[in-house]
Tab-separated table of C-alpha atoms in Angstrom:
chain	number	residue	atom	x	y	z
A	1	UNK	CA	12.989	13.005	5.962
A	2	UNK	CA	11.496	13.334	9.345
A	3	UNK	CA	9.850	9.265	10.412
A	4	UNK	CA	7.839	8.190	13.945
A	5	UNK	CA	8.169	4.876	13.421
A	6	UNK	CA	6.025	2.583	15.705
A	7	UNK	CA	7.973	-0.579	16.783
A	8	UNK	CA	6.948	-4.281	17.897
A	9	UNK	CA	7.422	-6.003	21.458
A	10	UNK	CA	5.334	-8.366	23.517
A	11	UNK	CA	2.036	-6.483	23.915
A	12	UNK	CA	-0.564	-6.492	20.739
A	13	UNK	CA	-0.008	-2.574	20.816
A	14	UNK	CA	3.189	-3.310	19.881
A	15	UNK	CA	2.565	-5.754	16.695
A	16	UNK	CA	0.416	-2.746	16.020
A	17	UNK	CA	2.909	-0.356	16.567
A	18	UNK	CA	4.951	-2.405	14.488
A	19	UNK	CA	2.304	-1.322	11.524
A	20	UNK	CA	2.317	2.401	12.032
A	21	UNK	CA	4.828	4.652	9.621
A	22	UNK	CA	5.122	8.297	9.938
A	23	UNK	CA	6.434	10.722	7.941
A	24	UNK	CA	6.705	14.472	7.488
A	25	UNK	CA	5.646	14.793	4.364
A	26	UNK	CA	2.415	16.305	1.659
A	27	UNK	CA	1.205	14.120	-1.290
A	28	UNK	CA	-1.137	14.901	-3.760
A	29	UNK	CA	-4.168	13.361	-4.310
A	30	UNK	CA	-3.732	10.360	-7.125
A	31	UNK	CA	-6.419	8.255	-8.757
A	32	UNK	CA	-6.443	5.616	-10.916
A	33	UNK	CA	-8.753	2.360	-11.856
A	34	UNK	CA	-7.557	-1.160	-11.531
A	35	UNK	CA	-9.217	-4.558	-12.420
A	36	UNK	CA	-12.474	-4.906	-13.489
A	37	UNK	CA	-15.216	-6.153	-11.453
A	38	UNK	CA	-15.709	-9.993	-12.533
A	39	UNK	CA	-19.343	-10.348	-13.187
A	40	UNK	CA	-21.458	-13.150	-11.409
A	41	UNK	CA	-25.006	-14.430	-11.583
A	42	UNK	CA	-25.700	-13.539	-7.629
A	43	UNK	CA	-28.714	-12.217	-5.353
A	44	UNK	CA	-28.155	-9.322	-3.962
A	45	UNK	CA	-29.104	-8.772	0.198
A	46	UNK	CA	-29.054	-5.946	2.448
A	47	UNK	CA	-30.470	-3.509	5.178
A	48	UNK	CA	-29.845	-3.153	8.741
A	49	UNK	CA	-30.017	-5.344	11.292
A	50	UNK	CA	-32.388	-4.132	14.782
A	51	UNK	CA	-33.089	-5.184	18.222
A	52	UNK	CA	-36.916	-6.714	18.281
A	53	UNK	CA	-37.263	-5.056	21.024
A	54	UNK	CA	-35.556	-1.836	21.662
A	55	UNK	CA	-35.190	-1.127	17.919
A	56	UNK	CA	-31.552	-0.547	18.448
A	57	UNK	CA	-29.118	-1.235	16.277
A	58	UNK	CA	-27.231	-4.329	16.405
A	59	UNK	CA	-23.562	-4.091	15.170
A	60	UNK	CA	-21.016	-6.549	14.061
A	61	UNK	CA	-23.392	-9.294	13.798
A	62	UNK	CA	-22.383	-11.941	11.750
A	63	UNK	CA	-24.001	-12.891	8.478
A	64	UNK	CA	-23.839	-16.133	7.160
A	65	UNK	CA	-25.518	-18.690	4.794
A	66	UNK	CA	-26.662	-22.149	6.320
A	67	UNK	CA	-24.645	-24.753	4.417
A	68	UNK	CA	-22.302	-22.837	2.908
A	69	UNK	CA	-18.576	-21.256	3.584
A	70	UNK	CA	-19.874	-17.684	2.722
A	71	UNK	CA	-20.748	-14.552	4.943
A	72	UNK	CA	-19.705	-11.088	6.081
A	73	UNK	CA	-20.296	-9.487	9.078
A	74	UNK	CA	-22.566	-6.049	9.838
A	75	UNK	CA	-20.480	-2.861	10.309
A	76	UNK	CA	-20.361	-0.107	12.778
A	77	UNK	CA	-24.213	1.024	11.987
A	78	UNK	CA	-25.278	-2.373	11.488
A	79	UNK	CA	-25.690	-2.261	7.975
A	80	UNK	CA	-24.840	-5.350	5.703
A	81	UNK	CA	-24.328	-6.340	2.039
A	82	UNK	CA	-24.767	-10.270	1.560
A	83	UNK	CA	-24.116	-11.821	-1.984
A	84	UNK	CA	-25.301	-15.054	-2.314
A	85	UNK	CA	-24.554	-16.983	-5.976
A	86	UNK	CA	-27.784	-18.589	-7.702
A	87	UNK	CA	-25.638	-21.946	-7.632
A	88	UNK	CA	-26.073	-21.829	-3.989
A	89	UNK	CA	-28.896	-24.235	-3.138
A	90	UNK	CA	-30.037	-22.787	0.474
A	91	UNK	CA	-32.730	-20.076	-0.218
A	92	UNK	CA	-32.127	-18.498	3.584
A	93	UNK	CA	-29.633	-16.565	5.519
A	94	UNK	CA	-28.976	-16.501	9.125
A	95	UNK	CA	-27.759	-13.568	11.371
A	96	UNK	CA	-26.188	-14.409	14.871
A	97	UNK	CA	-24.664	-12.215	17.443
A	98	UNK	CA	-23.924	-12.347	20.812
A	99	UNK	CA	-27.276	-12.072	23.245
A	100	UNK	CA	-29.581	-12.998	20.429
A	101	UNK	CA	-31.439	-15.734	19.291
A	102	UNK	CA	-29.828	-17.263	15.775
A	103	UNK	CA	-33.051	-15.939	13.351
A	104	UNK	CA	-32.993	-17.120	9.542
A	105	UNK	CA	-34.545	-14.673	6.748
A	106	UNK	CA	-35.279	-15.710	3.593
A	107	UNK	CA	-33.294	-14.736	0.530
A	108	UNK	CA	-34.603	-12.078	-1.995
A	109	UNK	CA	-34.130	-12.352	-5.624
A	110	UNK	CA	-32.935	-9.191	-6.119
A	111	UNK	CA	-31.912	-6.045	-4.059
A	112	UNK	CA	-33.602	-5.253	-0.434
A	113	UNK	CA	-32.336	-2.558	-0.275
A	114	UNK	CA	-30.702	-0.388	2.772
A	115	UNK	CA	-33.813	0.881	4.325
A	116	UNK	CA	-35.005	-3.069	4.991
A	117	UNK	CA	-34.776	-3.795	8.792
A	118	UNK	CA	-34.220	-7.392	10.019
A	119	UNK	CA	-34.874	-7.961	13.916
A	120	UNK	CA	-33.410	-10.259	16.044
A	121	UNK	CA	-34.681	-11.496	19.247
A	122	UNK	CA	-32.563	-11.192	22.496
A	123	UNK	CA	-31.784	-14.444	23.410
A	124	UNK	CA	-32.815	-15.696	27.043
A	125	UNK	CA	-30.342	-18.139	28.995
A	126	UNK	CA	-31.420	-20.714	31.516
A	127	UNK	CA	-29.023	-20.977	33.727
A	128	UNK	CA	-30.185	-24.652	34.766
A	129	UNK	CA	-29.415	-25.762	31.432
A	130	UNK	CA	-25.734	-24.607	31.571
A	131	UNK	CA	-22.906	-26.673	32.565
A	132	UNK	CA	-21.677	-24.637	35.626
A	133	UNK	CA	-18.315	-26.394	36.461
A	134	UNK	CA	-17.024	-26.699	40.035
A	135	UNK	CA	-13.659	-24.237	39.493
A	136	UNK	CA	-12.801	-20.635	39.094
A	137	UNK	CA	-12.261	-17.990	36.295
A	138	UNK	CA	-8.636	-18.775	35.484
A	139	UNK	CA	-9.275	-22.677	36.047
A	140	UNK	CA	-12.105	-22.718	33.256
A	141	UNK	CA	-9.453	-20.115	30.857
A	142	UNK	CA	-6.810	-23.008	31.683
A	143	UNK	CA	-8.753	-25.322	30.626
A	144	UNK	CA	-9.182	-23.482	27.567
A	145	UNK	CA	-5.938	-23.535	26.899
A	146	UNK	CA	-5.609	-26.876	27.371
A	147	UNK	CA	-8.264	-27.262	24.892
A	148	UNK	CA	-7.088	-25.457	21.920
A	149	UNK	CA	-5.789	-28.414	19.642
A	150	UNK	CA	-8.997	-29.777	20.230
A	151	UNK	CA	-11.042	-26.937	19.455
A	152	UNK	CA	-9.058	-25.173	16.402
A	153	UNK	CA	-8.381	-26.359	12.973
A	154	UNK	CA	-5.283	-29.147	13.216
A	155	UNK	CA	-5.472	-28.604	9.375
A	156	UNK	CA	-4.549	-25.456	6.767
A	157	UNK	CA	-7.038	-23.599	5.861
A	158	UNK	CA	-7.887	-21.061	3.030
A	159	UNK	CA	-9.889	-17.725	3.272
A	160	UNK	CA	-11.277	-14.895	1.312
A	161	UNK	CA	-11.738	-11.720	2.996
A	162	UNK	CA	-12.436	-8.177	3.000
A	163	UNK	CA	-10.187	-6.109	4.661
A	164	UNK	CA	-10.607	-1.941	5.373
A	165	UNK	CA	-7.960	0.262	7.062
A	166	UNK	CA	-8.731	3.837	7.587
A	167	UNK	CA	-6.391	7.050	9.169
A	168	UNK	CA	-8.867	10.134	10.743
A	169	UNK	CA	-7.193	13.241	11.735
A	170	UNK	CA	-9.240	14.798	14.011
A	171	UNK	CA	-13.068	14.446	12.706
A	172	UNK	CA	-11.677	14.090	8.839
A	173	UNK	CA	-10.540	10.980	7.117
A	174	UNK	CA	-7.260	11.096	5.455
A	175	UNK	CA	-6.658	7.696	4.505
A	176	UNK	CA	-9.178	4.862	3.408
A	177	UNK	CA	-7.588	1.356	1.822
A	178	UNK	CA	-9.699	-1.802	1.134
A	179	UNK	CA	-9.127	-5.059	0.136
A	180	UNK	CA	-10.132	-8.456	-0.848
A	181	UNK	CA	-7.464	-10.763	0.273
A	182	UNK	CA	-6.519	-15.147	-0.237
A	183	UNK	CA	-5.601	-15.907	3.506
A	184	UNK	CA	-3.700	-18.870	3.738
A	185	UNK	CA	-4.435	-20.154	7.592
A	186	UNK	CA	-1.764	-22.562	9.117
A	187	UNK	CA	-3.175	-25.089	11.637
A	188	UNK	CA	-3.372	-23.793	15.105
A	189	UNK	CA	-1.234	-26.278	16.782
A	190	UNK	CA	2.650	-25.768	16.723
A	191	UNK	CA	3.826	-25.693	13.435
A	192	UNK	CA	7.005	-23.515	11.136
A	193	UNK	CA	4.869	-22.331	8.952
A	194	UNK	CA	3.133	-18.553	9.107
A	195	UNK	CA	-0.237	-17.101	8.048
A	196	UNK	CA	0.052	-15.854	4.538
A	197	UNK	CA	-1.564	-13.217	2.862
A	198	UNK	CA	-2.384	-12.784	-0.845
A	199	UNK	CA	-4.213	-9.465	-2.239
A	200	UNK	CA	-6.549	-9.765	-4.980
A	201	UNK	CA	-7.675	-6.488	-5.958
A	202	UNK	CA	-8.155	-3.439	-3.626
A	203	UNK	CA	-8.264	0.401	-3.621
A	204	UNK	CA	-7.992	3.201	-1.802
A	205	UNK	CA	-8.586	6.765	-1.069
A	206	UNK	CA	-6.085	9.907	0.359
A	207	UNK	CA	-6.767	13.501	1.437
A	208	UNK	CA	-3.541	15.057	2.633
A	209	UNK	CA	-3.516	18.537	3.234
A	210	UNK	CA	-0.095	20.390	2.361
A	211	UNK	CA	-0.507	22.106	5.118
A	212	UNK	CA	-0.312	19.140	7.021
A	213	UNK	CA	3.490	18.401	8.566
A	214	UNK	CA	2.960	14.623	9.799
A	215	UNK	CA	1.763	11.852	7.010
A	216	UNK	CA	0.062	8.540	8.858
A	217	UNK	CA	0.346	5.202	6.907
A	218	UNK	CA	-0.384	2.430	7.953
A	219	UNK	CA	1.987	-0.608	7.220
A	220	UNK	CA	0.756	-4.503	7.363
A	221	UNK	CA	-2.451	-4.096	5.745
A	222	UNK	CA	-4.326	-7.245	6.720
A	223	UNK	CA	-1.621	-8.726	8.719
A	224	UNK	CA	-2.349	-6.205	10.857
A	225	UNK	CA	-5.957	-8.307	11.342
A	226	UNK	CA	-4.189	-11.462	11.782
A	227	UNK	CA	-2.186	-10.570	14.742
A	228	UNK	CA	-5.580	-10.771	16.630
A	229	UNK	CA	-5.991	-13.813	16.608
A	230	UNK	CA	-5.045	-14.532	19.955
A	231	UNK	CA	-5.260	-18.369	19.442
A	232	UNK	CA	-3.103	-17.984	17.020
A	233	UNK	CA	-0.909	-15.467	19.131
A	234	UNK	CA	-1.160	-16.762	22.967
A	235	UNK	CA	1.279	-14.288	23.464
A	236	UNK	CA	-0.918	-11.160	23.346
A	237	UNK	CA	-3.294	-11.775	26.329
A	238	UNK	CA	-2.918	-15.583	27.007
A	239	UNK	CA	0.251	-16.829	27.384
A	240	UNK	CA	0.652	-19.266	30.875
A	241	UNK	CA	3.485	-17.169	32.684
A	242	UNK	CA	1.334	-13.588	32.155
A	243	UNK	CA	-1.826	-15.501	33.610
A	244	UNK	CA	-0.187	-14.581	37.448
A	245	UNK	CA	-0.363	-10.913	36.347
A	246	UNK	CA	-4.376	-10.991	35.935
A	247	UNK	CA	-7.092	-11.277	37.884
A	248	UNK	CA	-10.002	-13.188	36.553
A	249	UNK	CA	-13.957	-13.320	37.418
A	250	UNK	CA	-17.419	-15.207	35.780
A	251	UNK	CA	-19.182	-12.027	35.863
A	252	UNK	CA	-22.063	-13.646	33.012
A	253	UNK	CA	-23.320	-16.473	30.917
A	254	UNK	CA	-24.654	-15.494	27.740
A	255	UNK	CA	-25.565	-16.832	24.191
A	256	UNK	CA	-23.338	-17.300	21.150
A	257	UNK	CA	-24.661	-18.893	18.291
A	258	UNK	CA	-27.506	-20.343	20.095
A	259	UNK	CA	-24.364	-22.109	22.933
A	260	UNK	CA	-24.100	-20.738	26.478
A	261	UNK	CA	-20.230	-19.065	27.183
A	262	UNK	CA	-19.022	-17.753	30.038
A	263	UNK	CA	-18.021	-13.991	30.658
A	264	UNK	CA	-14.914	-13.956	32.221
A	265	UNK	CA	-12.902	-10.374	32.755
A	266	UNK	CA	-9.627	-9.924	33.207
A	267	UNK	CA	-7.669	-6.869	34.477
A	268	UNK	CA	-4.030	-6.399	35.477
A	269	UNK	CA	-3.093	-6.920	38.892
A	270	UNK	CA	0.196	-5.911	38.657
A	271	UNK	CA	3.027	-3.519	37.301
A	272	UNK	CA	5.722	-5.163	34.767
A	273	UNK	CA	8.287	-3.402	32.305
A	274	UNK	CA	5.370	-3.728	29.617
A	275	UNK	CA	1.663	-2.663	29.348
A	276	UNK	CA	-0.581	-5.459	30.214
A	277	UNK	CA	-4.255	-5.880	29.087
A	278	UNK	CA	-7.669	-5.542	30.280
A	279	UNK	CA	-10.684	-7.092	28.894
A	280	UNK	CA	-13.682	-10.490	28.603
A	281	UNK	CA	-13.197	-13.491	27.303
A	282	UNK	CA	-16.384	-15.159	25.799
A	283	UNK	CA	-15.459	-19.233	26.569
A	284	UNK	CA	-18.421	-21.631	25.811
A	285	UNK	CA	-19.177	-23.626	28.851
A	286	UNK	CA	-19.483	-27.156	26.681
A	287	UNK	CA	-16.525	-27.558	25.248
A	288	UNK	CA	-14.195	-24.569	26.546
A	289	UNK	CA	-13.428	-23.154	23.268
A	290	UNK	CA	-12.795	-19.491	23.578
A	291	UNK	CA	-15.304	-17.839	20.813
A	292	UNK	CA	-14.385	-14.389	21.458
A	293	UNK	CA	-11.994	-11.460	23.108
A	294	UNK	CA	-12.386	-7.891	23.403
A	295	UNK	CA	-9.854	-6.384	24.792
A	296	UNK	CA	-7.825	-2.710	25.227
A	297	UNK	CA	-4.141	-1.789	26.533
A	298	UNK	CA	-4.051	-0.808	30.252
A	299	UNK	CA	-2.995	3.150	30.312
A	300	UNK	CA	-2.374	3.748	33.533
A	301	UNK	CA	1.379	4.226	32.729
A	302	UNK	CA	0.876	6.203	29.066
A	303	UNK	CA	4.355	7.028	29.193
A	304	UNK	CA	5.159	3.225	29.391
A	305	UNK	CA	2.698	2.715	26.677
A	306	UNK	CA	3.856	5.440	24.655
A	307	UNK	CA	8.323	3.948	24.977
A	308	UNK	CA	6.134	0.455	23.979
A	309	UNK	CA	4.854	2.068	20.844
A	310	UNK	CA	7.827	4.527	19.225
A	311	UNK	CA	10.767	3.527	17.716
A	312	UNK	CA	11.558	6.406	16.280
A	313	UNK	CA	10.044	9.684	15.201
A	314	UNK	CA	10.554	13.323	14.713
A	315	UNK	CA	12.323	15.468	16.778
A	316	UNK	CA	9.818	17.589	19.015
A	317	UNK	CA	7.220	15.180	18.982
A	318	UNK	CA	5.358	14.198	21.261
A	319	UNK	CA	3.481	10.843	21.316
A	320	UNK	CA	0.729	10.594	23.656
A	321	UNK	CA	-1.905	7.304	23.347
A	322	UNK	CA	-5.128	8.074	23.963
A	323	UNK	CA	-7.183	4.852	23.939
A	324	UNK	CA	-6.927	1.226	22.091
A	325	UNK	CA	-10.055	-1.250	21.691
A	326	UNK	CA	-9.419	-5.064	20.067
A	327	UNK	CA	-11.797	-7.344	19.207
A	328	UNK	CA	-11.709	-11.029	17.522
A	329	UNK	CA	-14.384	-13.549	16.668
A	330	UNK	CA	-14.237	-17.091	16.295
A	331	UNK	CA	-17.507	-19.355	14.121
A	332	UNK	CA	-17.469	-22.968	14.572
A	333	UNK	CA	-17.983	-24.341	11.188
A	334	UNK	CA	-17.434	-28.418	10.897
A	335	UNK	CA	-16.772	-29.093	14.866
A	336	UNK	CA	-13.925	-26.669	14.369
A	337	UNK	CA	-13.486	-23.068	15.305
A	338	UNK	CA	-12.434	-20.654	13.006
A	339	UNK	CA	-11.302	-16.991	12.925
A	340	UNK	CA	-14.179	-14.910	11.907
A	341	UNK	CA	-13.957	-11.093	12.617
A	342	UNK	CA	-11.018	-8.691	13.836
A	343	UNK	CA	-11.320	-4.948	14.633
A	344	UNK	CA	-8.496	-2.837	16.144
A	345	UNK	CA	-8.749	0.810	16.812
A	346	UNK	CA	-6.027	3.076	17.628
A	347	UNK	CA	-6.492	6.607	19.319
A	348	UNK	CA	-2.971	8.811	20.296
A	349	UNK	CA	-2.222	12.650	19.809
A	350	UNK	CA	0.262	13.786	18.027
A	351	UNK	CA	1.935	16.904	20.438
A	352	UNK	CA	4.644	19.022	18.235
A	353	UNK	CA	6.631	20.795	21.145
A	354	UNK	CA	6.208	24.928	20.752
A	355	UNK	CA	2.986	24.919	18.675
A	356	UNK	CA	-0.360	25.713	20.458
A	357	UNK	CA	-2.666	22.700	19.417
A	358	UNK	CA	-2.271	19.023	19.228
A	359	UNK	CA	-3.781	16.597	16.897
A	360	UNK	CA	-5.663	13.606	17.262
A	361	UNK	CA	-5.416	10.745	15.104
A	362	UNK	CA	-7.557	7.222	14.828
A	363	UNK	CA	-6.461	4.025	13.200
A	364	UNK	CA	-8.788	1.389	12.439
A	365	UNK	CA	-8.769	-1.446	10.466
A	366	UNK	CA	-10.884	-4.461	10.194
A	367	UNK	CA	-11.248	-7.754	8.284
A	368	UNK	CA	-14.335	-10.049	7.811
A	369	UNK	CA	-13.266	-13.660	6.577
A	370	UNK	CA	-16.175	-14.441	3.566
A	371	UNK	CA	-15.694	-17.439	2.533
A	372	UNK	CA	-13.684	-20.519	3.796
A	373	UNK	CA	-12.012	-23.380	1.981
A	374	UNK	CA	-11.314	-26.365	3.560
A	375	UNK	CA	-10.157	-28.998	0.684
A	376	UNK	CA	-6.997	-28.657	-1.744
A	377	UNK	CA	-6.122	-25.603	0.417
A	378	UNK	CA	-2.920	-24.416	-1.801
A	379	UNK	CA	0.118	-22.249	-0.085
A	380	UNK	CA	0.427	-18.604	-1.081
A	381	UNK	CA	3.945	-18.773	-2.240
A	382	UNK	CA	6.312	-15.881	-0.893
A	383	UNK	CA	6.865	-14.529	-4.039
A	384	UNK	CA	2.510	-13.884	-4.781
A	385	UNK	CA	2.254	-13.147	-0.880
A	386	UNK	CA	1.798	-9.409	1.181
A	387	UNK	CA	4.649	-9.068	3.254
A	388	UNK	CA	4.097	-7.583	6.518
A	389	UNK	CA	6.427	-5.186	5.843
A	390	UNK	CA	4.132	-3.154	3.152
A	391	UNK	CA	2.277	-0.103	3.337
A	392	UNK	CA	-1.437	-1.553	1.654
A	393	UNK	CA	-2.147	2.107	0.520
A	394	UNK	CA	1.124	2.563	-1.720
A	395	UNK	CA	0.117	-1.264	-3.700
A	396	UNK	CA	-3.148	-0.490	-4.600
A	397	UNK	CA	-4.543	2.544	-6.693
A	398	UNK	CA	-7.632	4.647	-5.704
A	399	UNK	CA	-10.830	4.013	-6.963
A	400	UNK	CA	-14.455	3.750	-5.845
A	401	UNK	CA	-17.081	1.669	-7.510
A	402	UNK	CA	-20.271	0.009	-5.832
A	403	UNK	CA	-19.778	-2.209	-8.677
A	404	UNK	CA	-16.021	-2.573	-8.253
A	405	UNK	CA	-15.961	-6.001	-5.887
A	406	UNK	CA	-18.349	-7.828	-8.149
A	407	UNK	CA	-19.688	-10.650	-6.381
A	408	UNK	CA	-16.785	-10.503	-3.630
A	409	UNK	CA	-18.812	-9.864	-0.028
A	410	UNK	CA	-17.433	-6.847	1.832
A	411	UNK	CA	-18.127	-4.946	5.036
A	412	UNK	CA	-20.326	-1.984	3.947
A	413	UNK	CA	-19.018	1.236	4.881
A	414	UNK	CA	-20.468	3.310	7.974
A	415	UNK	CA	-21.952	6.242	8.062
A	416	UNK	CA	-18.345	8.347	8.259
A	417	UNK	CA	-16.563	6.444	5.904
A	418	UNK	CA	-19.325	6.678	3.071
A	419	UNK	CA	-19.367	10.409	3.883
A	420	UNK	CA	-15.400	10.442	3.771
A	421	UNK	CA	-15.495	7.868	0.142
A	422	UNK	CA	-18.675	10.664	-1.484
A	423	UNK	CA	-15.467	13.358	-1.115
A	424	UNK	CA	-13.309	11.076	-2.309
A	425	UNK	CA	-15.465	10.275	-5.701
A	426	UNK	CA	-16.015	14.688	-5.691
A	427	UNK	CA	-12.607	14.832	-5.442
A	428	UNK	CA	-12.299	12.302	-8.404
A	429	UNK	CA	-15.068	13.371	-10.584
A	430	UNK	CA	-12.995	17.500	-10.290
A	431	UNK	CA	-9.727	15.587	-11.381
């Protein structure tokens, strides 16, 4: 069997590569139902979430309910799906995002619905009322640094979330998992133990062509998520001996969850034996707590970033990378910041020497955390736990079901991917 196996090194491209599997090989379409949907006593609340004043959509905004440990976050078309139990006492829900005024709605007994638009103001900043300290861009990140035991959990901590990994070949999906995973969160200062994963139920979706000679799967499932936690993993874009390699600039001030945080930038100013970054860093001016990255590999040298990614792989192919785009969250929630929302999406072309087209291929996966648990946190044992070294889509059995999560909150689908699950269910309704 023919494998392009993508391996792991310093960069996050790497730990990413470290996820990718590829073989040369057709499968058949399989579908099967596992676990009932648990039925709970909840109120159901969605639509999409709009700019007050440009009527744009606002994506990835974070959805949460005052009080409580439970949210999601809006996807790619900035649609949600928020289920709130009756036993929950707070009768409102609050959106935030970054640029935009924290605005509370009330909650609905019942179902919205999709077509119900909730607008957000854009939030205005007065700069007289921010702390402007007396340094530069990589002084104010250092002090960040400097700042994380103070600003992160010192304590475990357990999670739900809801976890989606999808493979496109060209315009057409050909792989969609989900999950709803048990996260068990180590504290962020130095400690043995390791993030650990547990999955609860999940499902997923496969369209492989036989005509098609190269099989994508991704391996890691939410672990892949996890890795972007850069607080968590100083070693992607923030470890002290790469900081000489970047330059830094302020280039804004802007809102977060009603707080002012610096904009600072980063791009490489060198060349090493490895890809380096390029990117902002949100860092709130108060207390220095770095509340969110978005980030993508530099390119410049694709070759480079291309020897970074394979391992192995087939003879006669070519692996070319066409872009990469990261992006991590953080919520304070009791004085303490917390991991909130990680997206990573992969673009390369796959090149197979003597033919006459190439393919493109995206890999994204995401992971909101819905719920947090900060008392008689219990350790996944190894035994229960994911292991990094899994392939999600070969543990879980395809299936799709509105109903399916029950009262579990989940990222609703975009636009493509509810296009690519309404084959799926074709596909599944023909079997």
């Amino acid at each position: 069997m023919l494998n392009l196996i993508l391996s792991a090194m310093k960069t996050l491209n790497a730990l990413i590569g470290k996820s990718l599997r590829y073989s040369a090989t057709a499968v058949a379409l399989i579908i099967s139902a596992v676990l009932t949907a648990q039925e709970v006593d909840y109120n159901l609340v969605n639509g999409v979430i709009k700019d007050a004043k440009t009527k744009e959509r606002v994506v990835f905004a974070t959805i949460s309910v005052p009080g409580t440990t439970i949210g999601t976050v809006a996807n790619a078309d900035g649609e949600f799906t928020l289920k709130v139990p009756k036993t929950v006492k707070s009768n409102v829900f609050e959106i935030t995002h970054l640029g935009y005024q924290n605005t509370q709605f009330p909650i609905v007994n019942g179902t919205s619905g999709k077509d119900k638009v909730y607008l957000i103001e854009p939030s205005s900043l007065e700069i007289q009322s921010v702390v402007i300290r007396p340094m530069d861009a990589r002084t104010i990140l250092e002090g960040a640094l400097k700042n994380i035991d103070k600003n992160y959990s010192d304590k475990p901590v357990s999670f739900t979330a809801f976890y989606r990994e999808s493979i496109k070949q060209r315009r057409e999906y050909i792989s969609i998992a989900e999950a709803v995973a048990e996260i068990y969160k180590a504290p962020y200062r130095y400690t043995l133990e390791t993030d650990k994963v547990k999955i609860v139920k999940g499902r997923r979706g496969e369209n492989v062509k036989k005509a098609d000679t190269l099989m994508v799967k991704m391996q890691g499932g939410p672990h892949v998520s996890l890795y972007l936690d850069v607080i968590k993993n100083p070693e992607l874009i923030l470890t002290r001996e790469d900081l000489p390699y970047y330059n830094y600039e302020v280039v804004d001030v802007v809102k977060i969850d009603n707080e002012a945080n610096y904009v600072i930038s980063f791009t490489p100013n060198t060349k090493l034996e490895y890809p380096l970054y390029q990117g902002k860093l949100y860092i709130n001016t108060e207390n220095l707590a770095i509340t969110m990255a978005e980030f993508s590999i530099d390119l410049s040298e694709p070759e480079k970033v291309a020897q970074i990614f394979v391992r192995k792989k087939p003879a006669g192919l070519i692996f070319e990378p066409i872009s990469t785009n990261y992006l991590v969250t953080y919520k304070k929630v009791n004085d303490k910041y917390h991991v909130n929302y990680m997206r990573s999406e992969v673009k390369f072309r796959a090149d197979w020497r003597k033919r006459i087209f190439k393919t493109n291929y995206t890999i994204m996966s995401e992971m909101a955390i819905t719920e947090r648990n900060f008392d008689n946190v219990n350790k996944i044992t190894f035994k229960e736990s994911f292991k990094p070294n899994l392939i999600l889509a070969d543990r879980v059995n395809e299936y799709f079901d509105e109903n399916y999560w029950g009262s579990y909150n989940t990222i609703e689908p975009d636009e493509s991917i509810q296009s690519a699950i309404s084959k799926f269910n074709k596909r599944f309704r023909k079997q």
